[in-house]
Each structure stands twice: as C-alpha cells, then as structure tokens.
mmCIF file with all atom_site columns, C-alpha atoms and ligand atoms in Angstrom:
data_model
loop_
_atom_site.group_PDB
_atom_site.id
_atom_site.type_symbol
_atom_site.label_atom_id
_atom_site.label_alt_id
_atom_site.label_comp_id
_atom_site.label_asym_id
_atom_site.label_entity_id
_atom_site.label_seq_id
_atom_site.pdbx_PDB_ins_code
_atom_site.Cartn_x
_atom_site.Cartn_y
_atom_site.Cartn_z
_atom_site.occupancy
_atom_site.B_iso_or_equiv
_atom_site.pdbx_formal_charge
_atom_site.auth_seq_id
_atom_site.auth_comp_id
_atom_site.auth_asym_id
_atom_site.auth_atom_id
_atom_site.pdbx_PDB_model_num
ATOM   1   C  CA  . MET A 1 1   ? 64.140 115.333 96.801  1.00 93.00 ? 1   MET A CA  1
ATOM   2   C  CA  . ARG A 1 2   ? 64.449 112.267 94.487  1.00 96.00 ? 2   ARG A CA  1
ATOM   3   C  CA  . LEU A 1 3   ? 66.940 111.625 91.739  1.00 98.00 ? 3   LEU A CA  1
ATOM   4   C  CA  . LEU A 1 4   ? 67.868 109.470 88.949  1.00 98.00 ? 4   LEU A CA  1
ATOM   5   C  CA  . VAL A 1 5   ? 71.268 108.899 87.543  1.00 98.00 ? 5   VAL A CA  1
ATOM   6   C  CA  . VAL A 1 6   ? 71.727 107.233 84.434  1.00 98.00 ? 6   VAL A CA  1
ATOM   7   C  CA  . GLU A 1 7   ? 75.369 106.897 83.651  1.00 98.00 ? 7   GLU A CA  1
ATOM   8   C  CA  . ASP A 1 8   ? 76.945 103.838 81.899  1.00 97.00 ? 8   ASP A CA  1
ATOM   9   C  CA  . ASP A 1 9   ? 80.505 104.434 83.280  1.00 97.00 ? 9   ASP A CA  1
ATOM   10  C  CA  . PRO A 1 10  ? 80.208 102.837 86.910  1.00 98.00 ? 10  PRO A CA  1
ATOM   11  C  CA  . ASP A 1 11  ? 82.912 105.195 88.346  1.00 97.00 ? 11  ASP A CA  1
ATOM   12  C  CA  . LEU A 1 12  ? 81.123 108.252 87.205  1.00 97.00 ? 12  LEU A CA  1
ATOM   13  C  CA  . ASN A 1 13  ? 78.070 106.850 88.302  1.00 98.00 ? 13  ASN A CA  1
ATOM   14  C  CA  . ARG A 1 14  ? 79.184 106.111 91.848  1.00 98.00 ? 14  ARG A CA  1
ATOM   15  C  CA  . GLN A 1 15  ? 80.923 109.380 92.041  1.00 98.00 ? 15  GLN A CA  1
ATOM   16  C  CA  . LEU A 1 16  ? 77.766 111.022 91.099  1.00 98.00 ? 16  LEU A CA  1
ATOM   17  C  CA  . PHE A 1 17  ? 75.680 108.894 93.463  1.00 98.00 ? 17  PHE A CA  1
ATOM   18  C  CA  . ASP A 1 18  ? 77.979 109.505 96.340  1.00 97.00 ? 18  ASP A CA  1
ATOM   19  C  CA  . ALA A 1 19  ? 78.168 113.390 95.644  1.00 97.00 ? 19  ALA A CA  1
ATOM   20  C  CA  . LEU A 1 20  ? 74.408 113.835 95.557  1.00 97.00 ? 20  LEU A CA  1
ATOM   21  C  CA  . THR A 1 21  ? 73.679 111.533 98.340  1.00 95.00 ? 21  THR A CA  1
ATOM   22  C  CA  . ASP A 1 22  ? 76.382 113.391 100.372 1.00 93.00 ? 22  ASP A CA  1
ATOM   23  C  CA  . ALA A 1 23  ? 74.605 116.673 99.496  1.00 93.00 ? 23  ALA A CA  1
ATOM   24  C  CA  . GLY A 1 24  ? 71.100 115.221 100.907 1.00 91.00 ? 24  GLY A CA  1
ATOM   25  C  CA  . TYR A 1 25  ? 69.333 113.606 97.963  1.00 95.00 ? 25  TYR A CA  1
ATOM   26  C  CA  . VAL A 1 26  ? 67.919 110.309 97.723  1.00 95.00 ? 26  VAL A CA  1
ATOM   27  C  CA  . VAL A 1 27  ? 69.504 108.656 94.467  1.00 97.00 ? 27  VAL A CA  1
ATOM   28  C  CA  . ASP A 1 28  ? 68.539 106.086 92.225  1.00 97.00 ? 28  ASP A CA  1
ATOM   29  C  CA  . LYS A 1 29  ? 70.959 104.772 89.520  1.00 97.00 ? 29  LYS A CA  1
ATOM   30  C  CA  . ALA A 1 30  ? 70.601 102.917 86.240  1.00 98.00 ? 30  ALA A CA  1
ATOM   31  C  CA  . LEU A 1 31  ? 73.742 101.666 84.139  1.00 98.00 ? 31  LEU A CA  1
ATOM   32  C  CA  . ASP A 1 32  ? 72.274 101.438 80.718  1.00 98.00 ? 32  ASP A CA  1
ATOM   33  C  CA  . GLY A 1 33  ? 69.551 103.202 78.677  1.00 98.00 ? 33  GLY A CA  1
ATOM   34  C  CA  . GLU A 1 34  ? 66.675 100.615 79.140  1.00 98.00 ? 34  GLU A CA  1
ATOM   35  C  CA  . GLU A 1 35  ? 67.000 100.469 82.971  1.00 98.00 ? 35  GLU A CA  1
ATOM   36  C  CA  . GLY A 1 36  ? 67.141 104.403 82.879  1.00 98.00 ? 36  GLY A CA  1
ATOM   37  C  CA  . HIS A 1 37  ? 64.069 104.711 80.523  1.00 98.00 ? 37  HIS A CA  1
ATOM   38  C  CA  . PHE A 1 38  ? 62.299 102.459 82.738  1.00 98.00 ? 38  PHE A CA  1
ATOM   39  C  CA  . LEU A 1 39  ? 62.865 103.854 85.830  1.00 98.00 ? 39  LEU A CA  1
ATOM   40  C  CA  . GLY A 1 40  ? 62.274 107.555 84.691  1.00 98.00 ? 40  GLY A CA  1
ATOM   41  C  CA  . ASP A 1 41  ? 59.049 106.283 83.152  1.00 97.00 ? 41  ASP A CA  1
ATOM   42  C  CA  . THR A 1 42  ? 57.508 104.633 86.219  1.00 96.00 ? 42  THR A CA  1
ATOM   43  C  CA  . GLU A 1 43  ? 59.160 106.351 89.290  1.00 95.00 ? 43  GLU A CA  1
ATOM   44  C  CA  . PRO A 1 44  ? 58.274 110.139 90.264  1.00 94.00 ? 44  PRO A CA  1
ATOM   45  C  CA  . TYR A 1 45  ? 61.699 111.782 90.220  1.00 97.00 ? 45  TYR A CA  1
ATOM   46  C  CA  . ASP A 1 46  ? 62.233 115.402 90.842  1.00 96.00 ? 46  ASP A CA  1
ATOM   47  C  CA  . ALA A 1 47  ? 65.194 115.719 88.390  1.00 98.00 ? 47  ALA A CA  1
ATOM   48  C  CA  . VAL A 1 48  ? 67.372 113.318 86.417  1.00 98.00 ? 48  VAL A CA  1
ATOM   49  C  CA  . ILE A 1 49  ? 71.069 113.346 85.267  1.00 98.00 ? 49  ILE A CA  1
ATOM   50  C  CA  . LEU A 1 50  ? 71.000 111.621 82.128  1.00 98.00 ? 50  LEU A CA  1
ATOM   51  C  CA  . ASP A 1 51  ? 74.210 110.792 80.018  1.00 97.00 ? 51  ASP A CA  1
ATOM   52  C  CA  . LEU A 1 52  ? 73.701 110.578 76.114  1.00 96.00 ? 52  LEU A CA  1
ATOM   53  C  CA  . GLY A 1 53  ? 75.895 107.824 75.178  1.00 95.00 ? 53  GLY A CA  1
ATOM   54  C  CA  . LEU A 1 54  ? 74.413 104.842 76.849  1.00 96.00 ? 54  LEU A CA  1
ATOM   55  C  CA  . PRO A 1 55  ? 74.121 101.059 75.767  1.00 97.00 ? 55  PRO A CA  1
ATOM   56  C  CA  . ILE A 1 56  ? 70.810 99.757  74.508  1.00 97.00 ? 56  ILE A CA  1
ATOM   57  C  CA  . MET A 1 57  ? 68.793 102.903 74.527  1.00 97.00 ? 57  MET A CA  1
ATOM   58  C  CA  . ASP A 1 58  ? 70.944 106.372 73.988  1.00 97.00 ? 58  ASP A CA  1
ATOM   59  C  CA  . GLY A 1 59  ? 69.870 109.354 75.953  1.00 97.00 ? 59  GLY A CA  1
ATOM   60  C  CA  . VAL A 1 60  ? 68.409 111.408 73.400  1.00 97.00 ? 60  VAL A CA  1
ATOM   61  C  CA  . SER A 1 61  ? 65.832 108.599 72.446  1.00 97.00 ? 61  SER A CA  1
ATOM   62  C  CA  . ILE A 1 62  ? 65.022 108.064 76.159  1.00 98.00 ? 62  ILE A CA  1
ATOM   63  C  CA  . LEU A 1 63  ? 64.304 111.589 76.612  1.00 98.00 ? 63  LEU A CA  1
ATOM   64  C  CA  . GLU A 1 64  ? 62.239 112.021 73.538  1.00 97.00 ? 64  GLU A CA  1
ATOM   65  C  CA  . GLN A 1 65  ? 60.396 108.987 74.858  1.00 98.00 ? 65  GLN A CA  1
ATOM   66  C  CA  . TRP A 1 66  ? 59.845 110.539 78.526  1.00 98.00 ? 66  TRP A CA  1
ATOM   67  C  CA  . ARG A 1 67  ? 58.722 113.882 76.717  1.00 97.00 ? 67  ARG A CA  1
ATOM   68  C  CA  . ARG A 1 68  ? 56.364 112.007 74.499  1.00 97.00 ? 68  ARG A CA  1
ATOM   69  C  CA  . ASP A 1 69  ? 54.757 110.186 77.478  1.00 96.00 ? 69  ASP A CA  1
ATOM   70  C  CA  . GLY A 1 70  ? 54.077 113.640 79.328  1.00 96.00 ? 70  GLY A CA  1
ATOM   71  C  CA  . HIS A 1 71  ? 57.104 113.189 81.908  1.00 96.00 ? 71  HIS A CA  1
ATOM   72  C  CA  . LYS A 1 72  ? 57.939 116.892 82.686  1.00 94.00 ? 72  LYS A CA  1
ATOM   73  C  CA  . MET A 1 73  ? 60.789 116.324 85.370  1.00 96.00 ? 73  MET A CA  1
ATOM   74  C  CA  . PRO A 1 74  ? 63.726 118.579 84.858  1.00 97.00 ? 74  PRO A CA  1
ATOM   75  C  CA  . VAL A 1 75  ? 66.655 116.842 83.208  1.00 98.00 ? 75  VAL A CA  1
ATOM   76  C  CA  . LEU A 1 76  ? 70.453 117.612 82.882  1.00 98.00 ? 76  LEU A CA  1
ATOM   77  C  CA  . ILE A 1 77  ? 72.426 115.654 80.452  1.00 97.00 ? 77  ILE A CA  1
ATOM   78  C  CA  . LEU A 1 78  ? 75.978 114.918 80.523  1.00 96.00 ? 78  LEU A CA  1
ATOM   79  C  CA  . THR A 1 79  ? 77.897 115.393 76.846  1.00 91.00 ? 79  THR A CA  1
ATOM   80  C  CA  . ALA A 1 80  ? 80.991 115.135 75.386  1.00 83.00 ? 80  ALA A CA  1
ATOM   81  C  CA  . ARG A 1 81  ? 83.007 118.292 75.402  1.00 74.00 ? 81  ARG A CA  1
ATOM   82  C  CA  . ASP A 1 82  ? 83.252 119.030 71.628  1.00 76.00 ? 82  ASP A CA  1
ATOM   83  C  CA  . ARG A 1 83  ? 79.928 117.748 70.692  1.00 83.00 ? 83  ARG A CA  1
ATOM   84  C  CA  . TRP A 1 84  ? 77.734 120.896 70.275  1.00 89.00 ? 84  TRP A CA  1
ATOM   85  C  CA  . SER A 1 85  ? 75.369 118.866 67.909  1.00 92.00 ? 85  SER A CA  1
ATOM   86  C  CA  . ASP A 1 86  ? 74.781 116.527 70.832  1.00 92.00 ? 86  ASP A CA  1
ATOM   87  C  CA  . LYS A 1 87  ? 73.568 119.512 73.120  1.00 93.00 ? 87  LYS A CA  1
ATOM   88  C  CA  . VAL A 1 88  ? 71.418 120.605 70.303  1.00 94.00 ? 88  VAL A CA  1
ATOM   89  C  CA  . ALA A 1 89  ? 69.811 117.242 70.046  1.00 95.00 ? 89  ALA A CA  1
ATOM   90  C  CA  . GLY A 1 90  ? 69.640 116.720 73.664  1.00 95.00 ? 90  GLY A CA  1
ATOM   91  C  CA  . PHE A 1 91  ? 67.805 120.396 74.224  1.00 95.00 ? 91  PHE A CA  1
ATOM   92  C  CA  . ASP A 1 92  ? 65.672 119.646 71.370  1.00 96.00 ? 92  ASP A CA  1
ATOM   93  C  CA  . ALA A 1 93  ? 64.632 116.148 72.823  1.00 96.00 ? 93  ALA A CA  1
ATOM   94  C  CA  . GLY A 1 94  ? 63.630 117.966 76.028  1.00 96.00 ? 94  GLY A CA  1
ATOM   95  C  CA  . ALA A 1 95  ? 66.467 118.522 78.121  1.00 97.00 ? 95  ALA A CA  1
ATOM   96  C  CA  . ASP A 1 96  ? 66.719 121.837 80.535  1.00 97.00 ? 96  ASP A CA  1
ATOM   97  C  CA  . ASP A 1 97  ? 70.444 121.854 81.197  1.00 97.00 ? 97  ASP A CA  1
ATOM   98  C  CA  . TYR A 1 98  ? 73.728 120.177 80.217  1.00 96.00 ? 98  TYR A CA  1
ATOM   99  C  CA  . VAL A 1 99  ? 77.437 119.609 81.729  1.00 96.00 ? 99  VAL A CA  1
ATOM   100 C  CA  . SER A 1 100 ? 80.148 118.933 79.561  1.00 94.00 ? 100 SER A CA  1
ATOM   101 C  CA  . LYS A 1 101 ? 82.539 116.075 80.349  1.00 94.00 ? 101 LYS A CA  1
ATOM   102 C  CA  . PRO A 1 102 ? 84.629 116.135 82.298  1.00 94.00 ? 102 PRO A CA  1
ATOM   103 C  CA  . PHE A 1 103 ? 82.807 118.296 84.653  1.00 96.00 ? 103 PHE A CA  1
ATOM   104 C  CA  . HIS A 1 104 ? 83.355 119.427 88.503  1.00 97.00 ? 104 HIS A CA  1
ATOM   105 C  CA  . MET A 1 105 ? 81.044 117.670 90.874  1.00 97.00 ? 105 MET A CA  1
ATOM   106 C  CA  . GLU A 1 106 ? 80.291 121.178 92.448  1.00 97.00 ? 106 GLU A CA  1
ATOM   107 C  CA  . GLU A 1 107 ? 78.915 122.253 88.982  1.00 97.00 ? 107 GLU A CA  1
ATOM   108 C  CA  . VAL A 1 108 ? 76.345 119.113 88.620  1.00 98.00 ? 108 VAL A CA  1
ATOM   109 C  CA  . LEU A 1 109 ? 75.279 120.037 92.428  1.00 97.00 ? 109 LEU A CA  1
ATOM   110 C  CA  . ALA A 1 110 ? 74.890 123.594 91.532  1.00 97.00 ? 110 ALA A CA  1
ATOM   111 C  CA  . ARG A 1 111 ? 73.003 122.805 88.445  1.00 97.00 ? 111 ARG A CA  1
ATOM   112 C  CA  . ILE A 1 112 ? 70.658 120.355 89.911  1.00 97.00 ? 112 ILE A CA  1
ATOM   113 C  CA  . ARG A 1 113 ? 70.030 122.774 92.685  1.00 95.00 ? 113 ARG A CA  1
ATOM   114 C  CA  . ALA A 1 114 ? 68.980 125.364 90.158  1.00 95.00 ? 114 ALA A CA  1
ATOM   115 C  CA  . LEU A 1 115 ? 66.921 123.128 88.277  1.00 96.00 ? 115 LEU A CA  1
ATOM   116 C  CA  . LEU A 1 116 ? 65.020 121.888 91.330  1.00 95.00 ? 116 LEU A CA  1
ATOM   117 C  CA  . ARG A 1 117 ? 64.294 125.410 92.623  1.00 91.00 ? 117 ARG A CA  1
ATOM   118 C  CA  . ARG A 1 118 ? 63.423 126.734 88.998  1.00 90.00 ? 118 ARG A CA  1
ATOM   119 C  CA  . ASN A 1 119 ? 60.981 124.013 89.004  1.00 89.00 ? 119 ASN A CA  1
ATOM   120 C  CA  . ALA A 1 120 ? 59.401 124.844 91.931  1.00 87.00 ? 120 ALA A CA  1
ATOM   121 C  CA  . GLY A 1 121 ? 59.236 128.450 91.046  1.00 86.00 ? 121 GLY A CA  1
ATOM   122 C  CA  . HIS A 1 122 ? 62.197 129.589 93.374  1.00 85.00 ? 122 HIS A CA  1
ATOM   123 C  CA  . ALA A 1 123 ? 64.331 132.131 92.190  1.00 82.00 ? 123 ALA A CA  1
ATOM   124 C  CA  . THR A 1 124 ? 67.531 131.548 94.917  1.00 87.00 ? 124 THR A CA  1
ATOM   125 C  CA  . SER A 1 125 ? 68.818 128.679 96.866  1.00 87.00 ? 125 SER A CA  1
ATOM   126 C  CA  . GLU A 1 126 ? 67.656 130.074 99.955  1.00 92.00 ? 126 GLU A CA  1
ATOM   127 C  CA  . ILE A 1 127 ? 63.440 129.371 100.226 1.00 93.00 ? 127 ILE A CA  1
ATOM   128 C  CA  . GLU A 1 128 ? 61.564 130.962 102.850 1.00 93.00 ? 128 GLU A CA  1
ATOM   129 C  CA  . CYS A 1 129 ? 58.398 130.712 104.715 1.00 93.00 ? 129 CYS A CA  1
ATOM   130 C  CA  . GLY A 1 130 ? 57.769 132.793 107.309 1.00 92.00 ? 130 GLY A CA  1
ATOM   131 C  CA  . PRO A 1 131 ? 60.311 132.909 110.024 1.00 94.00 ? 131 PRO A CA  1
ATOM   132 C  CA  . LEU A 1 132 ? 61.663 129.604 108.462 1.00 95.00 ? 132 LEU A CA  1
ATOM   133 C  CA  . ILE A 1 133 ? 64.554 129.484 105.924 1.00 96.00 ? 133 ILE A CA  1
ATOM   134 C  CA  . VAL A 1 134 ? 66.101 126.585 104.170 1.00 95.00 ? 134 VAL A CA  1
ATOM   135 C  CA  . ASP A 1 135 ? 69.099 127.088 102.343 1.00 94.00 ? 135 ASP A CA  1
ATOM   136 C  CA  . THR A 1 136 ? 69.520 124.283 99.676  1.00 91.00 ? 136 THR A CA  1
ATOM   137 C  CA  . LYS A 1 137 ? 73.142 124.924 99.213  1.00 89.00 ? 137 LYS A CA  1
ATOM   138 C  CA  . SER A 1 138 ? 74.315 124.241 102.703 1.00 90.00 ? 138 SER A CA  1
ATOM   139 C  CA  . ALA A 1 139 ? 71.174 122.069 103.550 1.00 91.00 ? 139 ALA A CA  1
ATOM   140 C  CA  . ARG A 1 140 ? 70.695 123.796 106.481 1.00 93.00 ? 140 ARG A CA  1
ATOM   141 C  CA  . ALA A 1 141 ? 67.713 125.302 108.175 1.00 96.00 ? 141 ALA A CA  1
ATOM   142 C  CA  . THR A 1 142 ? 66.893 128.401 110.346 1.00 96.00 ? 142 THR A CA  1
ATOM   143 C  CA  . ILE A 1 143 ? 64.136 129.603 112.371 1.00 94.00 ? 143 ILE A CA  1
ATOM   144 C  CA  . ASP A 1 144 ? 64.079 133.152 113.294 1.00 93.00 ? 144 ASP A CA  1
ATOM   145 C  CA  . GLY A 1 145 ? 67.816 133.231 112.418 1.00 93.00 ? 145 GLY A CA  1
ATOM   146 C  CA  . LYS A 1 146 ? 68.523 130.128 114.707 1.00 95.00 ? 146 LYS A CA  1
ATOM   147 C  CA  . ALA A 1 147 ? 69.915 126.767 113.338 1.00 96.00 ? 147 ALA A CA  1
ATOM   148 C  CA  . ILE A 1 148 ? 67.683 123.927 113.396 1.00 95.00 ? 148 ILE A CA  1
ATOM   149 C  CA  . LYS A 1 149 ? 69.224 120.388 113.935 1.00 95.00 ? 149 LYS A CA  1
ATOM   150 C  CA  . LEU A 1 150 ? 67.961 117.786 111.606 1.00 94.00 ? 150 LEU A CA  1
ATOM   151 C  CA  . THR A 1 151 ? 68.624 114.416 110.811 1.00 93.00 ? 151 THR A CA  1
ATOM   152 C  CA  . SER A 1 152 ? 69.398 113.740 107.027 1.00 90.00 ? 152 SER A CA  1
ATOM   153 C  CA  . LEU A 1 153 ? 65.620 112.402 106.621 1.00 90.00 ? 153 LEU A CA  1
ATOM   154 C  CA  . GLU A 1 154 ? 64.355 115.408 108.417 1.00 93.00 ? 154 GLU A CA  1
ATOM   155 C  CA  . TYR A 1 155 ? 65.800 117.696 106.132 1.00 94.00 ? 155 TYR A CA  1
ATOM   156 C  CA  . ARG A 1 156 ? 64.858 115.671 102.889 1.00 93.00 ? 156 ARG A CA  1
ATOM   157 C  CA  . LEU A 1 157 ? 61.305 116.086 104.087 1.00 95.00 ? 157 LEU A CA  1
ATOM   158 C  CA  . LEU A 1 158 ? 61.596 119.473 105.085 1.00 96.00 ? 158 LEU A CA  1
ATOM   159 C  CA  . ALA A 1 159 ? 63.192 120.487 101.637 1.00 95.00 ? 159 ALA A CA  1
ATOM   160 C  CA  . TYR A 1 160 ? 60.530 118.665 99.901  1.00 95.00 ? 160 TYR A CA  1
ATOM   161 C  CA  . LEU A 1 161 ? 57.886 120.368 101.524 1.00 96.00 ? 161 LEU A CA  1
ATOM   162 C  CA  . MET A 1 162 ? 59.498 123.736 101.298 1.00 95.00 ? 162 MET A CA  1
ATOM   163 C  CA  . HIS A 1 163 ? 59.950 123.075 97.546  1.00 94.00 ? 163 HIS A CA  1
ATOM   164 C  CA  . HIS A 1 164 ? 56.368 122.692 97.497  1.00 94.00 ? 164 HIS A CA  1
ATOM   165 C  CA  . LYS A 1 165 ? 55.244 124.965 99.894  1.00 93.00 ? 165 LYS A CA  1
ATOM   166 C  CA  . GLY A 1 166 ? 51.419 126.480 100.016 1.00 93.00 ? 166 GLY A CA  1
ATOM   167 C  CA  . ARG A 1 167 ? 50.567 122.902 98.444  1.00 94.00 ? 167 ARG A CA  1
ATOM   168 C  CA  . VAL A 1 168 ? 49.047 119.883 100.053 1.00 96.00 ? 168 VAL A CA  1
ATOM   169 C  CA  . VAL A 1 169 ? 51.585 116.898 99.980  1.00 96.00 ? 169 VAL A CA  1
ATOM   170 C  CA  . SER A 1 170 ? 50.162 113.594 100.350 1.00 94.00 ? 170 SER A CA  1
ATOM   171 C  CA  . ARG A 1 171 ? 51.886 110.613 102.267 1.00 91.00 ? 171 ARG A CA  1
ATOM   172 C  CA  . THR A 1 172 ? 52.313 108.557 99.182  1.00 89.00 ? 172 THR A CA  1
ATOM   173 C  CA  . GLU A 1 173 ? 53.956 111.351 97.526  1.00 93.00 ? 173 GLU A CA  1
ATOM   174 C  CA  . LEU A 1 174 ? 56.349 112.020 100.393 1.00 93.00 ? 174 LEU A CA  1
ATOM   175 C  CA  . VAL A 1 175 ? 57.279 108.303 100.316 1.00 90.00 ? 175 VAL A CA  1
ATOM   176 C  CA  . GLU A 1 176 ? 57.784 108.114 96.642  1.00 90.00 ? 176 GLU A CA  1
ATOM   177 C  CA  . HIS A 1 177 ? 60.043 111.387 96.977  1.00 92.00 ? 177 HIS A CA  1
ATOM   178 C  CA  . LEU A 1 178 ? 62.044 110.790 100.249 1.00 90.00 ? 178 LEU A CA  1
ATOM   179 C  CA  . TYR A 1 179 ? 62.950 107.060 99.651  1.00 86.00 ? 179 TYR A CA  1
ATOM   180 C  CA  . ASP A 1 180 ? 64.879 105.307 97.033  1.00 81.00 ? 180 ASP A CA  1
ATOM   181 C  CA  . GLN A 1 181 ? 63.430 102.339 94.897  1.00 75.00 ? 181 GLN A CA  1
ATOM   182 C  CA  . ASP A 1 182 ? 64.835 99.774  97.422  1.00 73.00 ? 182 ASP A CA  1
ATOM   183 C  CA  . PHE A 1 183 ? 63.548 101.169 100.325 1.00 71.00 ? 183 PHE A CA  1
ATOM   184 C  CA  . ASP A 1 184 ? 60.807 99.162  102.334 1.00 69.00 ? 184 ASP A CA  1
ATOM   185 C  CA  . ARG A 1 185 ? 58.186 101.699 102.111 1.00 68.00 ? 185 ARG A CA  1
ATOM   186 C  CA  . ASP A 1 186 ? 55.541 102.295 105.087 1.00 71.00 ? 186 ASP A CA  1
ATOM   187 C  CA  . SER A 1 187 ? 53.716 105.539 104.661 1.00 67.00 ? 187 SER A CA  1
ATOM   188 C  CA  . ASN A 1 188 ? 53.182 105.311 108.820 1.00 74.00 ? 188 ASN A CA  1
ATOM   189 C  CA  . THR A 1 189 ? 56.503 106.222 109.300 1.00 83.00 ? 189 THR A CA  1
ATOM   190 C  CA  . ILE A 1 190 ? 56.324 109.473 107.712 1.00 88.00 ? 190 ILE A CA  1
ATOM   191 C  CA  . GLU A 1 191 ? 53.740 110.564 110.253 1.00 88.00 ? 191 GLU A CA  1
ATOM   192 C  CA  . VAL A 1 192 ? 56.210 110.214 112.642 1.00 90.00 ? 192 VAL A CA  1
ATOM   193 C  CA  . PHE A 1 193 ? 58.806 112.039 110.760 1.00 91.00 ? 193 PHE A CA  1
ATOM   194 C  CA  . VAL A 1 194 ? 56.392 114.980 110.314 1.00 93.00 ? 194 VAL A CA  1
ATOM   195 C  CA  . GLY A 1 195 ? 55.624 114.879 113.924 1.00 93.00 ? 195 GLY A CA  1
ATOM   196 C  CA  . ARG A 1 196 ? 59.389 115.232 114.922 1.00 94.00 ? 196 ARG A CA  1
ATOM   197 C  CA  . LEU A 1 197 ? 59.781 117.873 112.405 1.00 95.00 ? 197 LEU A CA  1
ATOM   198 C  CA  . ARG A 1 198 ? 56.924 120.007 113.489 1.00 93.00 ? 198 ARG A CA  1
ATOM   199 C  CA  . LYS A 1 199 ? 58.178 119.648 116.982 1.00 93.00 ? 199 LYS A CA  1
ATOM   200 C  CA  . LYS A 1 200 ? 61.905 120.796 115.947 1.00 93.00 ? 200 LYS A CA  1
ATOM   201 C  CA  . LEU A 1 201 ? 60.471 123.937 113.895 1.00 92.00 ? 201 LEU A CA  1
ATOM   202 C  CA  . GLY A 1 202 ? 58.441 124.856 117.143 1.00 83.00 ? 202 GLY A CA  1
ATOM   203 C  CA  . VAL A 1 203 ? 56.170 126.980 115.198 1.00 78.00 ? 203 VAL A CA  1
ATOM   204 C  CA  . ASP A 1 204 ? 53.088 126.356 113.560 1.00 85.00 ? 204 ASP A CA  1
ATOM   205 C  CA  . LEU A 1 205 ? 53.783 126.273 109.749 1.00 92.00 ? 205 LEU A CA  1
ATOM   206 C  CA  . LEU A 1 206 ? 53.108 122.529 108.953 1.00 93.00 ? 206 LEU A CA  1
ATOM   207 C  CA  . ARG A 1 207 ? 49.701 121.443 108.651 1.00 92.00 ? 207 ARG A CA  1
ATOM   208 C  CA  . THR A 1 208 ? 47.870 118.236 108.508 1.00 92.00 ? 208 THR A CA  1
ATOM   209 C  CA  . VAL A 1 209 ? 45.420 118.036 106.363 1.00 93.00 ? 209 VAL A CA  1
ATOM   210 C  CA  . ARG A 1 210 ? 42.945 115.184 107.186 1.00 91.00 ? 210 ARG A CA  1
ATOM   211 C  CA  . GLY A 1 211 ? 42.644 112.740 104.712 1.00 89.00 ? 211 GLY A CA  1
ATOM   212 C  CA  . LEU A 1 212 ? 44.954 114.631 102.318 1.00 92.00 ? 212 LEU A CA  1
ATOM   213 C  CA  . GLY A 1 213 ? 48.276 114.819 103.538 1.00 94.00 ? 213 GLY A CA  1
ATOM   214 C  CA  . TYR A 1 214 ? 50.671 117.676 104.788 1.00 96.00 ? 214 TYR A CA  1
ATOM   215 C  CA  . CYS A 1 215 ? 51.057 121.500 103.887 1.00 95.00 ? 215 CYS A CA  1
ATOM   216 C  CA  . LEU A 1 216 ? 53.813 123.778 104.928 1.00 95.00 ? 216 LEU A CA  1
ATOM   217 C  CA  . SER A 1 217 ? 52.373 127.450 104.616 1.00 92.00 ? 217 SER A CA  1
ATOM   218 C  CA  . GLU A 1 218 ? 53.029 130.723 106.314 1.00 86.00 ? 218 GLU A CA  1
ATOM   219 C  CA  . PRO A 1 219 ? 51.149 131.630 109.081 1.00 75.00 ? 219 PRO A CA  1
ATOM   220 C  CA  . ASP A 1 220 ? 49.111 133.885 106.839 1.00 65.00 ? 220 ASP A CA  1
ATOM   221 C  CA  . ASP A 1 221 ? 48.029 131.721 104.359 1.00 52.00 ? 221 ASP A CA  1
ATOM   222 C  CA  . ALA A 1 222 ? 47.335 128.745 106.845 1.00 44.00 ? 222 ALA A CA  1
ATOM   223 C  CA  . GLY A 1 223 ? 43.310 129.792 106.936 1.00 47.00 ? 223 GLY A CA  1
HETATM 224 CA CA1 . CA  B 2 .   ? 78.440 106.895 78.467  1.00 67.07 ? 1   CA  B CA1 1
#
C-alpha cells in the first residue's frame, strides 16, 4: 500500500515516514502544501496523512480541491489539540479521520490500518482468503496457520492483493502502489515477484488473468 505524508515539520515528517516505512508501507513525502497537493492529484495513493497548517497551500484547501477533482483516497488529518474548529473544517472538506498533535505514532499506524481496511471493505485487521490469513497489524501471513516467510516487497504485494481480493489488479496498478515515486518502475519485475509469491503461498489462490493482471481469490470463486 502506498501512502503520502504531507507535513511541513521536517522532524515529524521524517518520523512519520520512518514509522510507516517500518510498518511495510511505501511512503512519499511532501513538505509544503503545493507539493502535497500536486502529488495527491497525480499519484494513486491508498491513503494520505495531511497536516492542516502548511506553507503555500493549507490542508483544508488541498483536501477540498482533491475532493472536487474526484480523488477519493482516505485522508487522515493532523490537527492541533485544542482546535475543534479545524477538525470540523477538515471533516467538511472530506477528511475521513483525524489525529491531534502531539500524537503517539502507534495511534497514527492504527488509524491508517483502519482507514485502509475500511476503504477495502474489511472489518478487522486480519484479512482471510481461504487458508491464507494476512494480519495487517503485525504484517504477517499464514497458510493453514503456518507462517510464510516474505520479503518486505512480497508482503506489500500480498497485502495489496488481499485488500483488493476477488478483483483483477493490473500490473501497472501494482507498480503504482508498491513503489514510491522515485523508483525506476519496470512492470516486468512485478511478474517475477508474483511468481515468487505464488510459490511461497503454495496453494492456488493467485491467478494470472491473461492480458489483464492478477487476481487473488478463494478457490471457490476462482472459476
Ligand atoms: Ca504544520
């Protein structure tokens, strides 16, 4: 899953980047409102963390503009603790959740997990697909209760497919959601990673749909 962090405090931006990266997400970051707005407008993010007080363009204006332009990704806003009116303005502009500063990183991580799974229609942090269970909280996967050893990229690939299980996901979409903006994107490598992941899963859950992409689905609805 690919996230955007828009926060002008460089230390806080770095802390968010590190914590989210450690948690297995791909993260792009922006330090002012203009860059943040541009990235959210042009790159397909699975969720955004958006500070409200930003140079050049404020968070509420960014969010209003994104929503007007039809961008529906979940957005978590960062607000000052005692500014209830900021929260109201943020929600009215299209925010999905908020965290007040100063915050505990664990809370931000939990809220992002919740936004991502709700957006994908899942009620808990564990997503199931037949014998396969992916725990998005611990970033672990099991088949029939046995842990599968995955590299961070394989986990990201699996987590993305699990969040979109039952749907065909194209190679281009995977490339856009598994790598950050600076990565030299070659969609052929995705095929290699899918092959490795399929081997590690060892069960027939991950299908290649010729000419379209990949689909992770339960054996029953594979037909
Ligand atoms: Ca700020």
